[in-house]
PDB file of C-alpha atoms and ligand atoms in Angstrom:
ATOM      1  CA  MET A 212     105.848 121.952  99.150  1.00 94.00           C
ATOM      2  CA  ILE A 213     106.762 117.656  97.674  1.00 98.00           C
ATOM      3  CA  VAL A 214     106.151 116.383 101.547  1.00 98.00           C
ATOM      4  CA  SER A 215     106.416 112.488 101.217  1.00 98.00           C
ATOM      5  CA  ARG A 216     107.291 109.287 103.347  1.00 98.00           C
ATOM      6  CA  PHE A 217     109.068 106.920 104.829  1.00 98.00           C
ATOM      7  CA  ALA A 218     106.643 104.034 106.733  1.00 98.00           C
ATOM      8  CA  PRO A 219     107.482 101.131 107.683  1.00 97.00           C
ATOM      9  CA  ALA A 220     105.889  98.568 109.879  1.00 97.00           C
ATOM     10  CA  PRO A 221     107.590  97.368 113.047  1.00 97.00           C
ATOM     11  CA  THR A 222     106.731  93.840 112.606  1.00 96.00           C
ATOM     12  CA  GLY A 223     110.109  92.531 111.702  1.00 95.00           C
ATOM     13  CA  TYR A 224     113.834  93.980 111.440  1.00 95.00           C
ATOM     14  CA  LEU A 225     115.132  96.632 108.860  1.00 96.00           C
ATOM     15  CA  HIS A 226     115.533  94.060 105.820  1.00 93.00           C
ATOM     16  CA  ILE A 227     117.620  95.377 102.411  1.00 94.00           C
ATOM     17  CA  GLY A 228     113.998  95.371 100.988  1.00 93.00           C
ATOM     18  CA  HIS A 229     113.360  98.548 103.269  1.00 96.00           C
ATOM     19  CA  VAL A 230     116.539 100.008 102.116  1.00 96.00           C
ATOM     20  CA  VAL A 231     116.039 100.711  98.607  1.00 96.00           C
ATOM     21  CA  ASN A 232     112.502 101.481  98.912  1.00 97.00           C
ATOM     22  CA  ALA A 233     114.188 104.279 101.469  1.00 98.00           C
ATOM     23  CA  ILE A 234     116.714 105.007  98.425  1.00 98.00           C
ATOM     24  CA  TYR A 235     113.670 105.733  96.047  1.00 98.00           C
ATOM     25  CA  VAL A 236     111.742 107.434  99.081  1.00 98.00           C
ATOM     26  CA  TRP A 237     114.310 110.315  99.604  1.00 98.00           C
ATOM     27  CA  GLY A 238     116.677 110.590  96.164  1.00 97.00           C
ATOM     28  CA  VAL A 239     112.912 110.627  94.484  1.00 97.00           C
ATOM     29  CA  THR A 240     111.777 113.273  97.342  1.00 98.00           C
ATOM     30  CA  ARG A 241     115.846 114.796  97.271  1.00 97.00           C
ATOM     31  CA  ALA A 242     115.490 115.727  93.691  1.00 97.00           C
ATOM     32  CA  ARG A 243     112.325 117.366  93.704  1.00 97.00           C
ATOM     33  CA  GLY A 244     113.785 119.154  97.152  1.00 97.00           C
ATOM     34  CA  GLY A 245     110.606 118.252  98.880  1.00 98.00           C
ATOM     35  CA  ARG A 246     110.348 116.504 103.077  1.00 98.00           C
ATOM     36  CA  VAL A 247     110.717 113.337 104.128  1.00 98.00           C
ATOM     37  CA  LEU A 248     108.610 111.654 106.892  1.00 98.00           C
ATOM     38  CA  VAL A 249     108.404 108.701 108.993  1.00 98.00           C
ATOM     39  CA  ARG A 250     105.815 106.724 109.839  1.00 98.00           C
ATOM     40  CA  VAL A 251     106.037 103.747 112.039  1.00 98.00           C
ATOM     41  CA  GLU A 252     102.655 102.187 110.550  1.00 98.00           C
ATOM     42  CA  ASP A 253     102.239 100.107 114.165  1.00 97.00           C
ATOM     43  CA  HIS A 254      98.149 100.046 113.090  1.00 94.00           C
ATOM     44  CA  ASP A 255      97.937  96.063 113.460  1.00 91.00           C
ATOM     45  CA  ARG A 256      98.494  96.378 118.049  1.00 91.00           C
ATOM     46  CA  ARG A 257      99.223  91.783 117.123  1.00 92.00           C
ATOM     47  CA  ARG A 258     102.299  92.014 115.309  1.00 93.00           C
ATOM     48  CA  SER A 259     103.573  95.240 116.569  1.00 96.00           C
ATOM     49  CA  ARG A 260     106.547  95.708 118.702  1.00 97.00           C
ATOM     50  CA  ALA A 261     108.441  98.244 120.391  1.00 97.00           C
ATOM     51  CA  GLU A 262     111.466  96.252 120.236  1.00 96.00           C
ATOM     52  CA  PHE A 263     110.992  96.301 115.881  1.00 97.00           C
ATOM     53  CA  GLU A 264     110.720 100.535 115.866  1.00 98.00           C
ATOM     54  CA  SER A 265     113.733 101.182 117.869  1.00 97.00           C
ATOM     55  CA  ALA A 266     115.421  98.833 115.828  1.00 96.00           C
ATOM     56  CA  LEU A 267     113.850 100.247 112.835  1.00 97.00           C
ATOM     57  CA  LEU A 268     114.486 103.938 113.492  1.00 98.00           C
ATOM     58  CA  LEU A 269     118.462 103.173 115.146  1.00 97.00           C
ATOM     59  CA  ASP A 270     118.996 100.615 111.493  1.00 97.00           C
ATOM     60  CA  LEU A 271     117.830 104.221 109.248  1.00 98.00           C
ATOM     61  CA  ALA A 272     119.617 106.394 111.053  1.00 98.00           C
ATOM     62  CA  TRP A 273     122.679 104.007 111.313  1.00 98.00           C
ATOM     63  CA  LEU A 274     122.104 104.628 106.871  1.00 98.00           C
ATOM     64  CA  GLY A 275     122.333 108.099 107.414  1.00 98.00           C
ATOM     65  CA  PHE A 276     118.319 108.191 106.346  1.00 98.00           C
ATOM     66  CA  ALA A 277     117.265 111.531 107.869  1.00 97.00           C
ATOM     67  CA  ALA A 278     114.220 112.674 108.323  1.00 98.00           C
ATOM     68  CA  ASP A 279     112.529 116.136 108.238  1.00 98.00           C
ATOM     69  CA  GLU A 280     110.358 115.976 111.380  1.00 97.00           C
ATOM     70  CA  PRO A 281     110.097 113.368 114.740  1.00 98.00           C
ATOM     71  CA  PRO A 282     109.030 110.173 113.216  1.00 98.00           C
ATOM     72  CA  VAL A 283     104.719 109.875 114.446  1.00 98.00           C
ATOM     73  CA  ARG A 284     103.775 105.929 114.918  1.00 98.00           C
ATOM     74  CA  GLN A 285      99.888 105.582 113.912  1.00 98.00           C
ATOM     75  CA  SER A 286      99.519 104.071 117.652  1.00 97.00           C
ATOM     76  CA  ASP A 287      99.378 107.078 119.094  1.00 98.00           C
ATOM     77  CA  ARG A 288      97.176 108.755 115.855  1.00 98.00           C
ATOM     78  CA  GLY A 289      93.383 107.348 117.371  1.00 97.00           C
ATOM     79  CA  ALA A 290      92.033 110.573 117.858  1.00 98.00           C
ATOM     80  CA  ILE A 291      93.106 111.251 114.675  1.00 98.00           C
ATOM     81  CA  TYR A 292      91.522 107.978 112.975  1.00 98.00           C
ATOM     82  CA  GLU A 293      88.659 108.379 114.895  1.00 98.00           C
ATOM     83  CA  LYS A 294      87.167 112.181 113.511  1.00 98.00           C
ATOM     84  CA  ALA A 295      88.227 111.280 110.558  1.00 98.00           C
ATOM     85  CA  LEU A 296      85.573 107.912 110.884  1.00 98.00           C
ATOM     86  CA  ASP A 297      83.221 110.469 112.636  1.00 98.00           C
ATOM     87  CA  ARG A 298      83.546 112.737 109.686  1.00 98.00           C
ATOM     88  CA  LEU A 299      82.736 109.308 106.620  1.00 98.00           C
ATOM     89  CA  ARG A 300      79.388 108.510 109.653  1.00 97.00           C
ATOM     90  CA  ALA A 301      78.311 111.993 109.189  1.00 97.00           C
ATOM     91  CA  GLU A 302      77.683 111.325 105.539  1.00 96.00           C
ATOM     92  CA  GLU A 303      75.867 108.068 106.106  1.00 96.00           C
ATOM     93  CA  LEU A 304      78.288 106.369 104.875  1.00 97.00           C
ATOM     94  CA  VAL A 305      80.077 103.821 107.352  1.00 98.00           C
ATOM     95  CA  TYR A 306      77.984 100.384 108.988  1.00 98.00           C
ATOM     96  CA  ALA A 307      78.922  97.933 111.101  1.00 98.00           C
ATOM     97  CA  CYS A 308      79.770  94.548 109.605  1.00 97.00           C
ATOM     98  CA  GLY A 309      80.342  91.306 112.189  1.00 95.00           C
ATOM     99  CA  CYS A 310      81.655  88.995 108.634  1.00 94.00           C
ATOM    100  CA  SER A 311      84.783  87.000 109.395  1.00 89.00           C
ATOM    101  CA  ARG A 312      87.593  86.702 106.977  1.00 85.00           C
ATOM    102  CA  GLY A 313      86.116  82.678 107.192  1.00 84.00           C
ATOM    103  CA  GLU A 314      82.535  83.833 105.698  1.00 86.00           C
ATOM    104  CA  ILE A 315      83.793  86.399 103.315  1.00 87.00           C
ATOM    105  CA  LEU A 316      86.833  84.397 102.033  1.00 84.00           C
ATOM    106  CA  SER A 317      83.429  81.260 101.637  1.00 84.00           C
ATOM    107  CA  VAL A 318      80.955  83.865  99.432  1.00 80.00           C
ATOM    108  CA  ASN A 319      84.098  84.429  97.034  1.00 74.00           C
ATOM    109  CA  PRO A 320      86.711  81.793  96.932  1.00 73.00           C
ATOM    110  CA  SER A 321      88.307  81.978  93.815  1.00 71.00           C
ATOM    111  CA  SER A 322      88.749  85.379  93.557  1.00 69.00           C
ATOM    112  CA  ALA A 323      92.020  87.698  92.720  1.00 75.00           C
ATOM    113  CA  GLU A 324      91.660  89.394  96.334  1.00 84.00           C
ATOM    114  CA  LEU A 325      89.116  88.666  99.423  1.00 86.00           C
ATOM    115  CA  ARG A 326      86.412  90.773  97.394  1.00 91.00           C
ATOM    116  CA  TYR A 327      83.714  91.841 101.193  1.00 94.00           C
ATOM    117  CA  PRO A 328      80.372  91.155  99.144  1.00 92.00           C
ATOM    118  CA  GLY A 329      78.359  93.829 101.233  1.00 94.00           C
ATOM    119  CA  THR A 330      76.720  91.520 103.538  1.00 94.00           C
ATOM    120  CA  CYS A 331      75.784  93.430 106.349  1.00 96.00           C
ATOM    121  CA  ALA A 332      75.372  96.508 104.236  1.00 95.00           C
ATOM    122  CA  GLY A 333      71.950  96.775 104.531  1.00 94.00           C
ATOM    123  CA  LYS A 334      71.738  95.023 108.095  1.00 95.00           C
ATOM    124  CA  ALA A 335      72.063  98.190 110.362  1.00 92.00           C
ATOM    125  CA  LEU A 336      73.755  96.378 112.888  1.00 95.00           C
ATOM    126  CA  ARG A 337      75.033  98.363 115.891  1.00 95.00           C
ATOM    127  CA  GLU A 338      78.556  98.804 116.094  1.00 93.00           C
ATOM    128  CA  GLN A 339      80.023  97.733 119.427  1.00 94.00           C
ATOM    129  CA  PRO A 340      83.121  95.970 120.808  1.00 93.00           C
ATOM    130  CA  GLY A 341      83.713  92.317 118.588  1.00 94.00           C
ATOM    131  CA  VAL A 342      81.622  94.092 115.279  1.00 97.00           C
ATOM    132  CA  GLY A 343      84.045  96.016 112.722  1.00 97.00           C
ATOM    133  CA  VAL A 344      83.084  98.763 110.676  1.00 98.00           C
ATOM    134  CA  ARG A 345      83.750  99.364 106.881  1.00 98.00           C
ATOM    135  CA  VAL A 346      83.181 102.353 104.533  1.00 98.00           C
ATOM    136  CA  ARG A 347      80.813 102.165 101.686  1.00 98.00           C
ATOM    137  CA  LEU A 348      82.655 103.195  98.596  1.00 98.00           C
ATOM    138  CA  GLU A 349      81.671 103.903  95.198  1.00 97.00           C
ATOM    139  CA  ARG A 350      81.162 101.887  91.750  1.00 96.00           C
ATOM    140  CA  SER A 351      83.490 105.012  90.184  1.00 96.00           C
ATOM    141  CA  LEU A 352      86.782 104.254  88.071  1.00 98.00           C
ATOM    142  CA  GLU A 353      89.984 105.283  90.064  1.00 98.00           C
ATOM    143  CA  ARG A 354      91.936 106.839  87.420  1.00 98.00           C
ATOM    144  CA  PHE A 355      95.763 108.244  88.285  1.00 98.00           C
ATOM    145  CA  ALA A 356      99.010 108.520  86.367  1.00 98.00           C
ATOM    146  CA  ASP A 357     101.968 106.320  88.109  1.00 98.00           C
ATOM    147  CA  LEU A 358     105.182 108.055  87.821  1.00 97.00           C
ATOM    148  CA  ARG A 359     106.303 104.689  86.302  1.00 97.00           C
ATOM    149  CA  HIS A 360     103.712 102.802  85.555  1.00 98.00           C
ATOM    150  CA  GLY A 361     101.656 105.492  83.644  1.00 98.00           C
ATOM    151  CA  LEU A 362      98.278 105.962  83.589  1.00 98.00           C
ATOM    152  CA  GLN A 363      96.308 103.062  85.320  1.00 98.00           C
ATOM    153  CA  GLU A 364      92.153 102.697  86.292  1.00 98.00           C
ATOM    154  CA  GLN A 365      91.294 100.456  88.894  1.00 98.00           C
ATOM    155  CA  ARG A 366      87.619 100.148  90.732  1.00 97.00           C
ATOM    156  CA  PRO A 367      87.791  99.333  93.829  1.00 97.00           C
ATOM    157  CA  SER A 368      84.242  98.186  94.659  1.00 96.00           C
ATOM    158  CA  GLU A 369      85.163  95.157  91.903  1.00 94.00           C
ATOM    159  CA  GLN A 370      88.408  94.447  93.882  1.00 95.00           C
ATOM    160  CA  CYS A 371      88.738  94.395  97.396  1.00 94.00           C
ATOM    161  CA  GLY A 372      84.312  95.884  98.307  1.00 96.00           C
ATOM    162  CA  ASP A 373      83.150  97.827 100.964  1.00 97.00           C
ATOM    163  CA  LEU A 374      86.531  98.954 103.083  1.00 97.00           C
ATOM    164  CA  LEU A 375      86.767  97.469 106.192  1.00 97.00           C
ATOM    165  CA  VAL A 376      87.820 101.395 108.242  1.00 98.00           C
ATOM    166  CA  ARG A 377      87.757  98.987 112.112  1.00 97.00           C
ATOM    167  CA  ASP A 378      88.244  95.106 112.599  1.00 95.00           C
ATOM    168  CA  ARG A 379      86.301  93.187 114.808  1.00 94.00           C
ATOM    169  CA  ASP A 380      88.787  93.408 117.169  1.00 93.00           C
ATOM    170  CA  GLY A 381      88.794  97.343 117.558  1.00 94.00           C
ATOM    171  CA  ASN A 382      92.849  97.239 115.195  1.00 95.00           C
ATOM    172  CA  TRP A 383      92.410 100.051 112.464  1.00 97.00           C
ATOM    173  CA  THR A 384      92.491  99.032 109.505  1.00 97.00           C
ATOM    174  CA  TYR A 385      96.417  99.445 107.396  1.00 97.00           C
ATOM    175  CA  GLN A 386      93.860 101.165 104.076  1.00 98.00           C
ATOM    176  CA  PHE A 387      92.240 103.499 106.594  1.00 98.00           C
ATOM    177  CA  ALA A 388      94.951 104.414 108.492  1.00 98.00           C
ATOM    178  CA  VAL A 389      97.363 104.949 105.648  1.00 98.00           C
ATOM    179  CA  THR A 390      94.639 107.526 103.958  1.00 98.00           C
ATOM    180  CA  VAL A 391      94.312 109.197 107.052  1.00 98.00           C
ATOM    181  CA  ASP A 392      97.911 109.435 107.461  1.00 98.00           C
ATOM    182  CA  ASP A 393      98.936 111.378 103.660  1.00 98.00           C
ATOM    183  CA  ASP A 394      95.838 113.372 103.864  1.00 98.00           C
ATOM    184  CA  GLU A 395      96.436 115.067 108.562  1.00 98.00           C
ATOM    185  CA  GLN A 396     100.446 114.688 107.274  1.00 98.00           C
ATOM    186  CA  GLY A 397      99.874 116.814 103.766  1.00 98.00           C
ATOM    187  CA  VAL A 398     101.677 113.832 101.937  1.00 98.00           C
ATOM    188  CA  THR A 399     101.519 114.932  98.433  1.00 98.00           C
ATOM    189  CA  LEU A 400     104.270 112.152  97.194  1.00 98.00           C
ATOM    190  CA  VAL A 401     103.885 108.019  98.052  1.00 98.00           C
ATOM    191  CA  VAL A 402     106.512 106.257  96.905  1.00 98.00           C
ATOM    192  CA  ARG A 403     106.586 102.709  98.166  1.00 98.00           C
ATOM    193  CA  GLY A 404     106.624  99.461  96.225  1.00 96.00           C
ATOM    194  CA  ASP A 405     105.007  97.611  93.532  1.00 96.00           C
ATOM    195  CA  ASP A 406     102.704  95.148  96.066  1.00 95.00           C
ATOM    196  CA  LEU A 407     100.627  98.035  97.045  1.00 97.00           C
ATOM    197  CA  LEU A 408      99.748  99.075  93.704  1.00 98.00           C
ATOM    198  CA  SER A 409      96.553  98.090  93.256  1.00 97.00           C
ATOM    199  CA  SER A 410      94.991  99.297  96.939  1.00 98.00           C
ATOM    200  CA  THR A 411      95.897 103.318  95.315  1.00 98.00           C
ATOM    201  CA  GLY A 412      92.733 103.539  93.495  1.00 98.00           C
ATOM    202  CA  ARG A 413      90.892 102.721  97.046  1.00 98.00           C
ATOM    203  CA  GLN A 414      92.797 105.075  98.890  1.00 98.00           C
ATOM    204  CA  ILE A 415      92.086 107.642  96.743  1.00 98.00           C
ATOM    205  CA  GLN A 416      89.125 106.596  96.974  1.00 98.00           C
ATOM    206  CA  LEU A 417      88.521 106.847 100.574  1.00 98.00           C
ATOM    207  CA  ALA A 418      90.675 110.112 100.233  1.00 98.00           C
ATOM    208  CA  ARG A 419      88.291 111.842  97.739  1.00 98.00           C
ATOM    209  CA  LEU A 420      84.940 110.651 100.676  1.00 98.00           C
ATOM    210  CA  LEU A 421      86.939 112.304 104.502  1.00 98.00           C
ATOM    211  CA  GLY A 422      87.171 115.801 101.698  1.00 97.00           C
ATOM    212  CA  ARG A 423      90.564 115.244 100.156  1.00 98.00           C
ATOM    213  CA  ALA A 424      90.922 117.328  97.306  1.00 95.00           C
ATOM    214  CA  GLU A 425      94.437 116.476  95.775  1.00 96.00           C
ATOM    215  CA  PRO A 426      94.981 113.073  96.105  1.00 97.00           C
ATOM    216  CA  PRO A 427      98.668 112.970  96.323  1.00 98.00           C
ATOM    217  CA  GLN A 428     101.043 111.246  93.518  1.00 98.00           C
ATOM    218  CA  TYR A 429     102.522 107.556  93.381  1.00 98.00           C
ATOM    219  CA  LEU A 430     105.169 105.915  91.847  1.00 98.00           C
ATOM    220  CA  HIS A 431     105.240 102.197  92.375  1.00 98.00           C
ATOM    221  CA  HIS A 432     108.534 100.814  92.147  1.00 96.00           C
ATOM    222  CA  PRO A 433     109.792  97.025  91.909  1.00 94.00           C
ATOM    223  CA  LEU A 434     109.755  94.780  94.050  1.00 91.00           C
ATOM    224  CA  ILE A 435     113.455  93.249  94.803  1.00 85.00           C
ATOM    225  CA  MET A 436     113.859  89.410  94.149  1.00 73.00           C
ATOM    226  CA  LYS A 437     116.936  86.903  96.236  1.00 60.00           C
ATOM    227  CA  THR A 438     119.214  85.851  94.149  1.00 51.00           C
ATOM    228  CA  PRO A 439     121.896  83.747  94.683  1.00 41.00           C
ATOM    229  CA  THR A 440     123.968  86.232  94.544  1.00 45.00           C
ATOM    230  CA  PHE A 441     123.021  88.113  97.799  1.00 47.00           C
ATOM    231  CA  ALA A 442     125.661  87.738 101.166  1.00 45.00           C
ATOM    232  CA  GLY A 443     124.513  84.510 102.546  1.00 44.00           C
ATOM    233  CA  GLY A 444     121.546  84.509 100.449  1.00 44.00           C
ATOM    234  CA  SER A 445     119.738  80.967 100.689  1.00 44.00           C
ATOM    235  CA  GLY A 446     116.591  81.024  98.484  1.00 42.00           C
ATOM    236  CA  GLY A 447     116.525  81.180  95.280  1.00 44.00           C
ATOM    237  CA  ARG A 448     116.118  83.093  92.304  1.00 45.00           C
ATOM    238  CA  GLY A 449     112.824  84.721  91.661  1.00 50.00           C
ATOM    239  CA  GLN A 450     111.543  84.603  95.374  1.00 54.00           C
ATOM    240  CA  LYS A 451     110.014  88.480  96.637  1.00 56.00           C
ATOM    241  CA  LEU A 452     112.193  89.212  99.049  1.00 55.00           C
ATOM    242  CA  SER A 453     109.913  89.369 102.498  1.00 53.00           C
ATOM    243  CA  LYS A 454     110.716  90.080 106.921  1.00 46.00           C
ATOM    244  CA  ALA A 455     110.802  87.050 107.173  1.00 48.00           C
ATOM    245  CA  ASP A 456     114.027  86.984 105.326  1.00 47.00           C
ATOM    246  CA  GLY A 457     116.212  86.446 108.357  1.00 44.00           C
ATOM    247  CA  ASP A 458     119.568  86.719 106.463  1.00 52.00           C
ATOM    248  CA  THR A 459     118.659  90.249 104.704  1.00 69.00           C
ATOM    249  CA  GLY A 460     118.669  91.809 108.394  1.00 90.00           C
ATOM    250  CA  ILE A 461     120.871  95.408 108.958  1.00 95.00           C
ATOM    251  CA  ARG A 462     121.330  94.289 112.248  1.00 94.00           C
ATOM    252  CA  GLU A 463     122.976  90.536 111.098  1.00 92.00           C
ATOM    253  CA  LEU A 464     124.841  92.329 107.822  1.00 93.00           C
ATOM    254  CA  ARG A 465     125.845  94.928 110.787  1.00 94.00           C
ATOM    255  CA  ALA A 466     127.145  92.569 113.741  1.00 93.00           C
ATOM    256  CA  ALA A 467     128.180  90.346 110.243  1.00 92.00           C
ATOM    257  CA  GLY A 468     130.636  93.248 110.712  1.00 95.00           C
ATOM    258  CA  TRP A 469     128.892  95.671 107.154  1.00 96.00           C
ATOM    259  CA  THR A 470     129.947  98.585 107.362  1.00 97.00           C
ATOM    260  CA  SER A 471     126.877 101.129 106.625  1.00 97.00           C
ATOM    261  CA  SER A 472     128.582 101.816 103.144  1.00 97.00           C
ATOM    262  CA  LYS A 473     128.802  98.803 102.015  1.00 96.00           C
ATOM    263  CA  VAL A 474     124.498  97.782 102.633  1.00 96.00           C
ATOM    264  CA  MET A 475     124.191 101.407 100.868  1.00 96.00           C
ATOM    265  CA  ALA A 476     126.218  99.899  97.971  1.00 95.00           C
ATOM    266  CA  HIS A 477     124.723  96.624  98.327  1.00 92.00           C
ATOM    267  CA  ALA A 478     121.140  98.431  98.192  1.00 94.00           C
ATOM    268  CA  MET A 479     121.776 100.381  95.848  1.00 94.00           C
ATOM    269  CA  ALA A 480     123.166  98.181  93.325  1.00 91.00           C
ATOM    270  CA  LEU A 481     119.374  96.234  93.695  1.00 90.00           C
ATOM    271  CA  VAL A 482     117.477  98.979  93.168  1.00 90.00           C
ATOM    272  CA  GLY A 483     115.884  99.175  89.512  1.00 77.00           C
ATOM    273  CA  SER A 484     116.414  95.249  89.645  1.00 72.00           C
ATOM    274  CA  GLY A 485     113.284  92.991  90.021  1.00 61.00           C
TER     275      GLY A 485
HETATM  276  N1  LIG B 188     104.075 100.188 106.542  1.00 61.43           N
HETATM  277  C1  LIG B 188     103.685  99.705 104.998  1.00 61.43           C
HETATM  278  C2  LIG B 188     103.999  98.679 104.734  1.00 61.43           C
HETATM  279  O1  LIG B 188     105.885  98.922 105.879  1.00 61.43           O
HETATM  280  C3  LIG B 188     103.495 100.531 103.640  1.00 61.43           C
HETATM  281  C4  LIG B 188     102.493 101.377 103.765  1.00 61.43           C
HETATM  282  C5  LIG B 188     102.518 102.265 102.221  1.00 61.43           C
HETATM  283  O2  LIG B 188     103.576 102.729 101.869  1.00 61.43           O
HETATM  284  O3  LIG B 188     101.701 102.725 101.850  1.00 61.43           O
HETATM  285  O4  LIG B 188     105.043  97.850 103.448  1.00 61.43           O
END
């Protein structure tokens, strides 16, 4: 049985980009007779708000997207992440890291993404509050066939270096939480936007280090862009839509009198654009 998920972060309201993603998630999964889970990705405790979570779930239901199980929330899953971390610890795959973002940036200011150079890898620092935890990555090349992009090759050790599992403030990181969740929830199909394509190799490797035999299948879809024709849209052509775009909030459209069918029709017209 195919199991997929819709995994919004409650750091803002549901926007049209979420709706397009939901159309892909439900559409591709249902077309294969699969089940869809909803997972509230509130691993970032500073930016997540209960108010956004309830609004996201309400708007999703208003649009008619129904999950096959009650939603789960990452902030309720600490014990699951602890257990996964213990497993990596038992294999001696983790180490404590005291580096700040600024320190890491200063080593490698020009790289395309923040790449951890392994500064603390050999220091045997003690795990304690105020210190992060990283997992040692293999140097391997990760190969996977994306359902839209075809064969992909990524070397996470060169893209991002040893992955942060828990940051210095005690927050579980996106990469770790999502990989543990996809494994623990039995997710076999991940349908998400192209902005996460570069994260996929590292998630596949991390899942393997955590003992997952078979990684999920992946489909990365185009991200929609802001266009001048978008209702009330103020942005120019070619800008990526983001949660910061107040004019794209579904609740604002609803408040302006849009029906759910109208929102869905609008989102459908954006599917495949990019
Ligand atoms: N929570 C992520 C987001 O809101 C999506 C994570 C994923 O699909 O892997 O962008």
